[in-house]
XYZ file of N, CA and C in Angstrom:
516
model
N 176.648 -31.974 88.994
C 177.813 -32.805 89.180
C 178.079 -32.950 90.676
N 178.481 -34.111 91.088
C 178.750 -34.369 92.495
C 180.235 -34.342 92.772
N 180.576 -34.033 94.010
C 181.963 -34.180 94.437
C 182.077 -35.523 95.135
N 183.298 -36.068 95.239
C 183.454 -37.352 95.928
C 182.910 -37.276 97.346
N 182.127 -38.238 97.715
C 181.613 -38.318 99.073
C 180.384 -37.467 99.341
N 179.943 -36.675 98.377
C 178.756 -35.866 98.628
C 177.533 -36.580 98.072
N 176.395 -36.133 98.481
C 175.157 -36.712 97.968
C 174.404 -35.612 97.244
N 174.766 -35.395 95.968
C 174.147 -34.377 95.132
C 174.216 -32.976 95.739
N 175.257 -32.691 96.450
C 175.453 -31.374 97.051
C 174.289 -30.961 97.946
N 173.715 -31.902 98.656
C 172.648 -31.627 99.606
C 173.239 -31.713 101.001
N 172.951 -30.714 101.841
C 173.443 -30.742 103.211
C 172.750 -31.857 103.983
N 173.504 -32.525 104.832
C 172.953 -33.598 105.657
C 172.228 -33.025 106.868
N 171.532 -33.887 107.572
C 170.808 -33.459 108.769
C 171.738 -32.913 109.847
N 172.966 -33.426 109.907
C 173.891 -32.995 110.957
C 174.707 -31.760 110.580
N 174.516 -31.227 109.369
C 175.268 -30.050 108.921
C 174.818 -28.796 109.657
N 175.761 -27.933 109.967
C 175.463 -26.646 110.577
C 174.902 -25.720 109.494
N 173.962 -24.879 109.880
C 173.336 -23.955 108.936
C 173.379 -22.544 109.501
N 173.199 -21.564 108.626
C 173.111 -20.183 109.082
C 174.113 -19.273 108.405
N 174.051 -17.994 108.782
C 174.878 -16.963 108.158
C 176.362 -17.106 108.474
N 176.705 -17.847 109.505
C 178.118 -17.944 109.893
C 178.903 -18.950 109.054
N 178.263 -19.598 108.091
C 178.938 -20.578 107.248
C 179.664 -19.864 106.112
N 180.990 -20.018 106.056
C 181.787 -19.429 104.978
C 181.936 -20.392 103.809
N 182.035 -21.683 104.113
C 182.253 -22.673 103.064
C 181.811 -24.038 103.576
N 181.305 -24.870 102.688
C 180.865 -26.215 103.045
C 181.693 -27.228 102.254
N 181.869 -28.393 102.832
C 182.611 -29.468 102.177
C 181.888 -30.782 102.433
N 182.132 -31.781 101.585
C 181.457 -33.075 101.758
C 181.729 -33.693 103.124
N 180.686 -34.184 103.764
C 180.826 -34.835 105.060
C 179.980 -36.085 105.178
N 179.436 -36.550 104.072
C 178.566 -37.719 104.089
C 179.188 -38.845 103.272
N 179.237 -40.017 103.859
C 179.720 -41.216 103.192
C 181.124 -41.028 102.612
N 182.022 -40.547 103.454
C 183.407 -40.285 103.050
C 184.245 -41.545 103.261
N 184.932 -41.949 102.229
C 185.817 -43.112 102.281
C 187.014 -42.755 103.142
N 187.251 -43.523 104.201
C 188.283 -43.178 105.164
C 188.908 -44.438 105.754
N 190.008 -44.244 106.456
C 190.642 -45.351 107.170
C 189.770 -45.787 108.329
N 189.679 -47.091 108.534
C 188.889 -47.638 109.631
C 189.788 -47.877 110.837
N 189.223 -47.698 111.999
C 189.944 -48.013 113.225
C 190.295 -49.501 113.211
N 191.542 -49.839 113.437
C 191.961 -51.227 113.420
C 192.419 -51.701 112.051
N 192.425 -50.812 111.045
C 192.900 -51.172 109.715
C 191.793 -51.246 108.696
N 192.168 -51.189 107.473
C 191.207 -51.239 106.377
C 190.556 -49.896 106.114
N 189.445 -49.941 105.372
C 188.743 -48.723 104.984
C 187.253 -48.871 105.265
N 186.601 -47.741 105.434
C 185.164 -47.696 105.667
C 184.641 -46.347 105.193
N 183.333 -46.160 105.194
C 182.771 -44.840 104.930
C 182.278 -44.275 106.253
N 182.445 -42.971 106.392
C 182.072 -42.302 107.641
C 181.337 -41.010 107.308
N 180.548 -40.521 108.273
C 179.807 -39.275 108.136
C 180.218 -38.329 109.255
N 180.064 -37.032 109.011
C 180.256 -36.054 110.071
C 181.109 -34.871 109.649
N 181.038 -33.832 110.480
C 181.856 -32.653 110.208
C 183.341 -32.980 110.305
N 183.680 -33.996 111.080
C 185.084 -34.398 111.168
C 185.563 -35.012 109.857
N 184.656 -35.377 108.990
C 185.020 -35.870 107.659
C 185.137 -34.706 106.668
N 184.394 -33.637 106.891
C 184.430 -32.476 105.994
C 185.631 -31.577 106.272
N 186.009 -31.476 107.523
C 187.112 -30.587 107.909
C 188.402 -30.864 107.145
N 188.798 -32.124 106.945
C 190.043 -32.367 106.198
C 190.008 -31.872 104.753
N 188.835 -31.798 104.147
C 188.747 -31.251 102.790
C 189.225 -29.797 102.777
N 188.696 -29.002 103.703
C 189.014 -27.578 103.729
C 190.447 -27.348 104.193
N 190.849 -27.999 105.274
C 192.222 -27.793 105.764
C 193.244 -28.353 104.776
N 192.917 -29.445 104.095
C 193.814 -29.991 103.077
C 193.945 -29.056 101.886
N 192.838 -28.424 101.504
C 192.873 -27.454 100.404
C 193.741 -26.260 100.780
N 193.583 -25.766 102.010
C 194.411 -24.648 102.473
C 195.886 -25.048 102.519
N 196.173 -26.246 102.995
C 197.559 -26.723 103.056
C 198.159 -26.856 101.665
N 197.368 -27.310 100.705
C 197.865 -27.441 99.335
C 198.241 -26.071 98.764
N 197.397 -25.068 98.994
C 197.715 -23.719 98.519
C 198.947 -23.169 99.229
N 199.009 -23.356 100.539
C 200.148 -22.852 101.312
C 201.444 -23.526 100.875
N 201.368 -24.790 100.481
C 202.577 -25.494 100.040
C 203.099 -24.919 98.720
N 202.237 -24.265 97.952
C 202.653 -23.650 96.699
C 203.286 -22.278 96.919
N 202.920 -21.616 98.024
C 203.499 -20.313 98.350
C 203.338 -20.095 99.851
N 204.404 -20.349 100.603
C 204.311 -20.271 102.066
C 204.265 -18.841 102.594
N 204.250 -17.858 101.716
C 204.114 -16.467 102.154
C 202.655 -16.034 102.208
N 201.737 -16.882 101.777
C 200.321 -16.527 101.810
C 199.857 -16.360 103.249
N 199.037 -15.360 103.470
C 198.474 -15.137 104.797
C 197.207 -15.972 104.967
N 196.781 -16.132 106.201
C 195.534 -16.854 106.473
C 194.361 -16.160 105.769
N 194.383 -14.839 105.759
C 193.328 -14.073 105.101
C 193.285 -14.364 103.607
N 194.448 -14.437 102.963
C 194.499 -14.715 101.533
C 194.038 -16.135 101.249
N 194.463 -17.094 102.072
C 194.025 -18.478 101.887
C 192.506 -18.566 101.977
N 191.942 -17.908 102.971
C 190.490 -17.946 103.142
C 189.787 -17.328 101.932
N 190.347 -16.229 101.416
C 189.767 -15.586 100.237
C 189.753 -16.541 99.051
N 190.873 -17.224 98.811
C 190.923 -18.178 97.699
C 189.862 -19.260 97.857
N 189.756 -19.825 99.045
C 188.803 -20.912 99.261
C 187.366 -20.422 99.111
N 187.073 -19.218 99.607
C 185.713 -18.701 99.518
C 185.340 -18.302 98.091
N 186.251 -17.657 97.379
C 185.938 -17.202 96.029
C 186.118 -18.293 94.987
N 186.720 -19.394 95.376
C 186.877 -20.522 94.471
C 185.638 -21.391 94.402
N 184.677 -21.135 95.289
C 183.485 -21.985 95.326
C 182.444 -21.508 94.317
N 182.288 -22.285 93.255
C 181.278 -21.953 92.244
C 180.114 -22.941 92.292
N 180.196 -23.866 93.214
C 179.108 -24.831 93.419
C 178.507 -24.561 94.789
N 177.312 -25.060 94.997
C 176.643 -24.813 96.271
C 175.977 -26.076 96.784
N 175.998 -26.226 98.115
C 175.204 -27.243 98.777
C 173.846 -26.611 99.059
N 172.786 -27.410 98.983
C 171.453 -26.913 99.279
C 170.892 -27.697 100.455
N 170.268 -26.976 101.396
C 169.635 -27.682 102.502
C 168.168 -27.934 102.179
N 167.491 -28.679 103.045
C 166.109 -29.069 102.774
C 165.134 -27.895 102.791
N 165.557 -26.748 103.317
C 164.701 -25.564 103.340
C 165.008 -24.626 102.174
N 165.884 -25.043 101.272
C 166.222 -24.221 100.115
C 167.400 -23.292 100.328
N 168.017 -23.322 101.527
C 169.201 -22.491 101.781
C 170.379 -22.978 100.951
N 171.204 -22.048 100.481
C 172.362 -22.384 99.654
C 173.639 -22.027 100.407
N 174.621 -22.935 100.354
C 175.888 -22.739 101.050
C 177.041 -22.996 100.083
N 178.036 -22.092 100.042
C 179.150 -22.270 99.107
C 179.911 -23.561 99.388
N 180.205 -24.293 98.327
C 180.886 -25.586 98.444
C 182.330 -25.466 97.977
N 183.225 -26.070 98.704
C 184.628 -26.086 98.331
C 184.784 -26.663 96.925
N 185.453 -25.929 96.054
C 185.715 -26.375 94.687
C 187.199 -26.133 94.418
N 188.016 -27.133 94.709
C 189.461 -26.964 94.635
C 189.938 -26.702 93.211
N 189.280 -27.279 92.220
C 189.695 -27.047 90.833
C 189.595 -25.563 90.481
N 188.470 -24.950 90.819
C 188.301 -23.524 90.548
C 189.226 -22.679 91.421
N 189.423 -23.086 92.664
C 190.327 -22.372 93.562
C 191.740 -22.343 92.987
N 192.190 -23.463 92.434
C 193.529 -23.507 91.833
C 193.615 -22.597 90.614
N 192.539 -22.467 89.868
C 192.540 -21.540 88.734
C 192.732 -20.103 89.219
N 192.053 -19.739 90.308
C 192.239 -18.408 90.880
C 193.669 -18.232 91.373
N 194.198 -19.274 91.988
C 195.533 -19.210 92.564
C 196.595 -18.990 91.493
N 196.371 -19.533 90.321
C 197.338 -19.367 89.233
C 197.488 -17.910 88.831
N 196.571 -17.078 89.265
C 196.617 -15.650 88.946
C 197.439 -14.867 89.962
N 198.219 -15.545 90.749
C 199.060 -14.879 91.731
C 200.074 -13.976 91.032
N 200.149 -12.753 91.504
C 201.112 -11.796 90.953
C 202.407 -11.886 91.749
N 203.505 -11.871 91.047
C 204.808 -11.845 91.700
C 205.601 -10.682 91.133
N 206.517 -10.170 91.904
C 207.332 -9.063 91.442
C 208.404 -8.732 92.455
N 209.021 -7.604 92.264
C 210.098 -7.181 93.142
C 210.039 -5.671 93.299
N 210.118 -5.211 94.538
C 210.164 -3.782 94.826
C 211.640 -3.385 94.824
N 211.983 -2.426 93.956
C 213.388 -2.025 93.830
C 213.541 -0.520 93.949
N 214.728 -0.113 94.328
C 215.110 1.288 94.360
C 215.286 1.740 92.911
N 214.619 2.832 92.519
C 214.678 3.295 91.135
C 216.090 3.681 90.712
N 216.880 4.217 91.621
C 218.221 4.675 91.273
C 219.219 3.527 91.186
N 219.194 2.632 92.187
C 220.217 1.578 92.247
C 219.764 0.247 91.656
N 218.456 0.040 91.581
C 217.941 -1.240 91.108
C 217.967 -2.333 92.170
N 218.430 -1.999 93.376
C 218.491 -2.961 94.477
C 217.098 -3.211 95.048
N 216.857 -4.455 95.487
C 215.586 -4.790 96.116
C 215.428 -4.102 97.455
N 214.210 -3.721 97.785
C 213.925 -3.052 99.055
C 213.134 -4.024 99.929
N 213.795 -4.607 100.898
C 213.155 -5.555 101.805
C 212.249 -4.878 102.804
N 211.197 -5.570 103.198
C 210.273 -5.071 104.220
C 209.327 -3.994 103.746
N 209.210 -3.804 102.449
C 208.296 -2.805 101.897
C 206.856 -3.233 102.161
N 206.042 -2.295 102.619
C 204.628 -2.566 102.875
C 203.822 -2.271 101.622
N 203.059 -3.252 101.161
C 202.171 -3.074 100.009
C 200.747 -3.290 100.490
N 199.891 -2.287 100.270
C 198.492 -2.367 100.675
C 197.619 -2.275 99.431
N 196.745 -3.264 99.264
C 195.839 -3.292 98.124
C 194.438 -2.944 98.603
N 193.896 -1.844 98.076
C 192.529 -1.434 98.387
C 191.661 -1.703 97.171
N 190.448 -2.142 97.412
C 189.507 -2.408 96.331
C 188.380 -1.407 96.422
N 188.077 -0.739 95.327
C 186.979 0.218 95.313
C 187.308 1.470 96.094
N 186.303 2.023 96.783
C 186.455 3.301 97.475
C 186.800 3.156 98.954
N 187.168 1.975 99.393
C 187.437 1.774 100.807
C 188.853 2.212 101.174
N 189.017 2.713 102.386
C 190.346 3.076 102.877
C 190.998 1.920 103.623
N 190.227 0.898 103.917
C 190.762 -0.270 104.622
C 191.354 -1.236 103.610
N 192.633 -1.602 103.772
C 193.251 -2.506 102.787
C 192.543 -3.853 102.735
N 192.299 -4.313 101.504
C 191.758 -5.647 101.291
C 192.833 -6.679 101.629
N 194.053 -6.364 101.262
C 195.176 -7.268 101.512
C 196.421 -6.439 101.757
N 197.222 -6.873 102.714
C 198.478 -6.213 103.049
C 199.571 -7.258 103.037
N 200.710 -6.930 102.448
C 201.825 -7.865 102.389
C 203.129 -7.065 102.473
N 204.161 -7.688 103.016
C 205.496 -7.068 103.040
C 206.394 -7.837 102.083
N 207.277 -7.097 101.438
C 208.223 -7.746 100.534
C 209.252 -8.531 101.338
N 209.845 -9.543 100.700
C 210.908 -10.318 101.322
C 212.164 -9.471 101.471
N 213.168 -10.015 102.086
C 214.410 -9.277 102.322
C 215.040 -8.782 101.017
N 214.821 -9.490 99.930
C 215.373 -9.082 98.635
C 214.404 -8.211 97.830
N 213.272 -7.852 98.435
C 212.273 -7.029 97.764
C 211.214 -7.821 97.018
N 211.321 -9.164 97.036
C 210.367 -9.990 96.287
C 208.986 -9.979 96.931
N 207.961 -10.052 96.076
C 206.565 -10.015 96.521
C 205.774 -11.054 95.744
N 204.886 -11.745 96.441
C 203.964 -12.669 95.798
C 202.619 -12.500 96.481
N 201.602 -12.256 95.689
C 200.291 -11.991 96.264
C 199.217 -12.405 95.281
N 198.219 -13.082 95.764
C 197.086 -13.457 94.929
C 195.917 -12.546 95.199
N 195.403 -11.943 94.171
C 194.216 -11.106 94.283
C 193.216 -11.550 93.225
N 191.965 -11.431 93.539
C 190.938 -11.711 92.557
C 190.976 -10.643 91.477
N 190.468 -10.982 90.308
C 190.464 -10.025 89.210
C 189.708 -8.771 89.619
N 190.196 -7.629 89.185
C 189.544 -6.366 89.506
C 190.528 -5.218 89.456
N 190.063 -4.031 89.786
C 190.904 -2.845 89.822
C 191.207 -2.497 91.266
N 192.461 -2.224 91.553
C 192.907 -1.968 92.910
C 193.731 -0.699 92.980
N 193.729 -0.100 94.150
C 194.686 0.949 94.451
C 195.802 0.280 95.243
N 197.022 0.452 94.789
C 198.184 -0.128 95.453
C 198.971 0.993 96.105
N 199.134 0.899 97.416
C 199.914 1.877 98.178
C 201.191 1.176 98.627
N 202.344 1.736 98.250
C 203.647 1.135 98.543
C 204.424 2.079 99.445
N 204.886 1.573 100.605
C 205.647 2.420 101.526
C 206.791 1.633 102.152
N 207.919 2.326 102.294
C 209.108 1.738 102.920
C 209.869 2.837 103.654
N 210.526 2.482 104.736
C 211.322 3.448 105.499
C 212.344 4.119 104.595
N 212.389 5.440 104.672
C 213.352 6.193 103.890
C 212.903 6.508 102.476
N 211.690 6.111 102.104
C 211.177 6.358 100.756
C 209.837 7.051 100.846
N 209.506 7.815 99.820
C 208.208 8.468 99.734
C 207.152 7.403 99.378
N 205.989 7.480 100.006
C 204.910 6.540 99.690
C 204.414 6.781 98.270
N 204.220 5.699 97.536
C 203.725 5.786 96.160
C 202.361 5.100 96.074
N 201.488 5.647 95.242
C 200.144 5.096 95.059
C 199.941 4.851 93.564
N 199.457 3.636 93.233
C 199.234 3.250 91.847
C 197.831 2.675 91.702
N 197.239 2.837 90.523
C 195.998 2.157 90.175
C 196.384 0.947 89.336
N 196.033 -0.236 89.810
C 196.396 -1.468 89.084
C 195.169 -2.303 88.815
């Protein structure tokens, strides 16, 4: 299946290649506004960039508390299609439909004081995946204790800490 403006998910001659590519987007024969009015088709990385930045903006508009790291994770893990170059190299392709499916799995909640039930603002939540001590994602609760965070499916260790409270660790 093709995406709009792509040519069978094949990288063009002007596409950048190599290990530093996190995600690819259509950049060939993109329908765009023409200088002086009207419409035309254009090629280039400047045509692909709006796909990725527009996808990030769409996600951010749904939850403005998302971090740049979380946005990048959604875009990278949402790619289930690949562009192929002429040498057989495969590059992850932006797939906004799948990315939105991942995004719908955003967890929301509220950190509260067990005794009073009041929200605890500024609580630090660190999500670790697997055996690593480095947090995969870190977020602070809002002033009312509210939290919204998107994580990919899996098992996580959640470390919750706030000034004046004992740190709690949960397996989620």
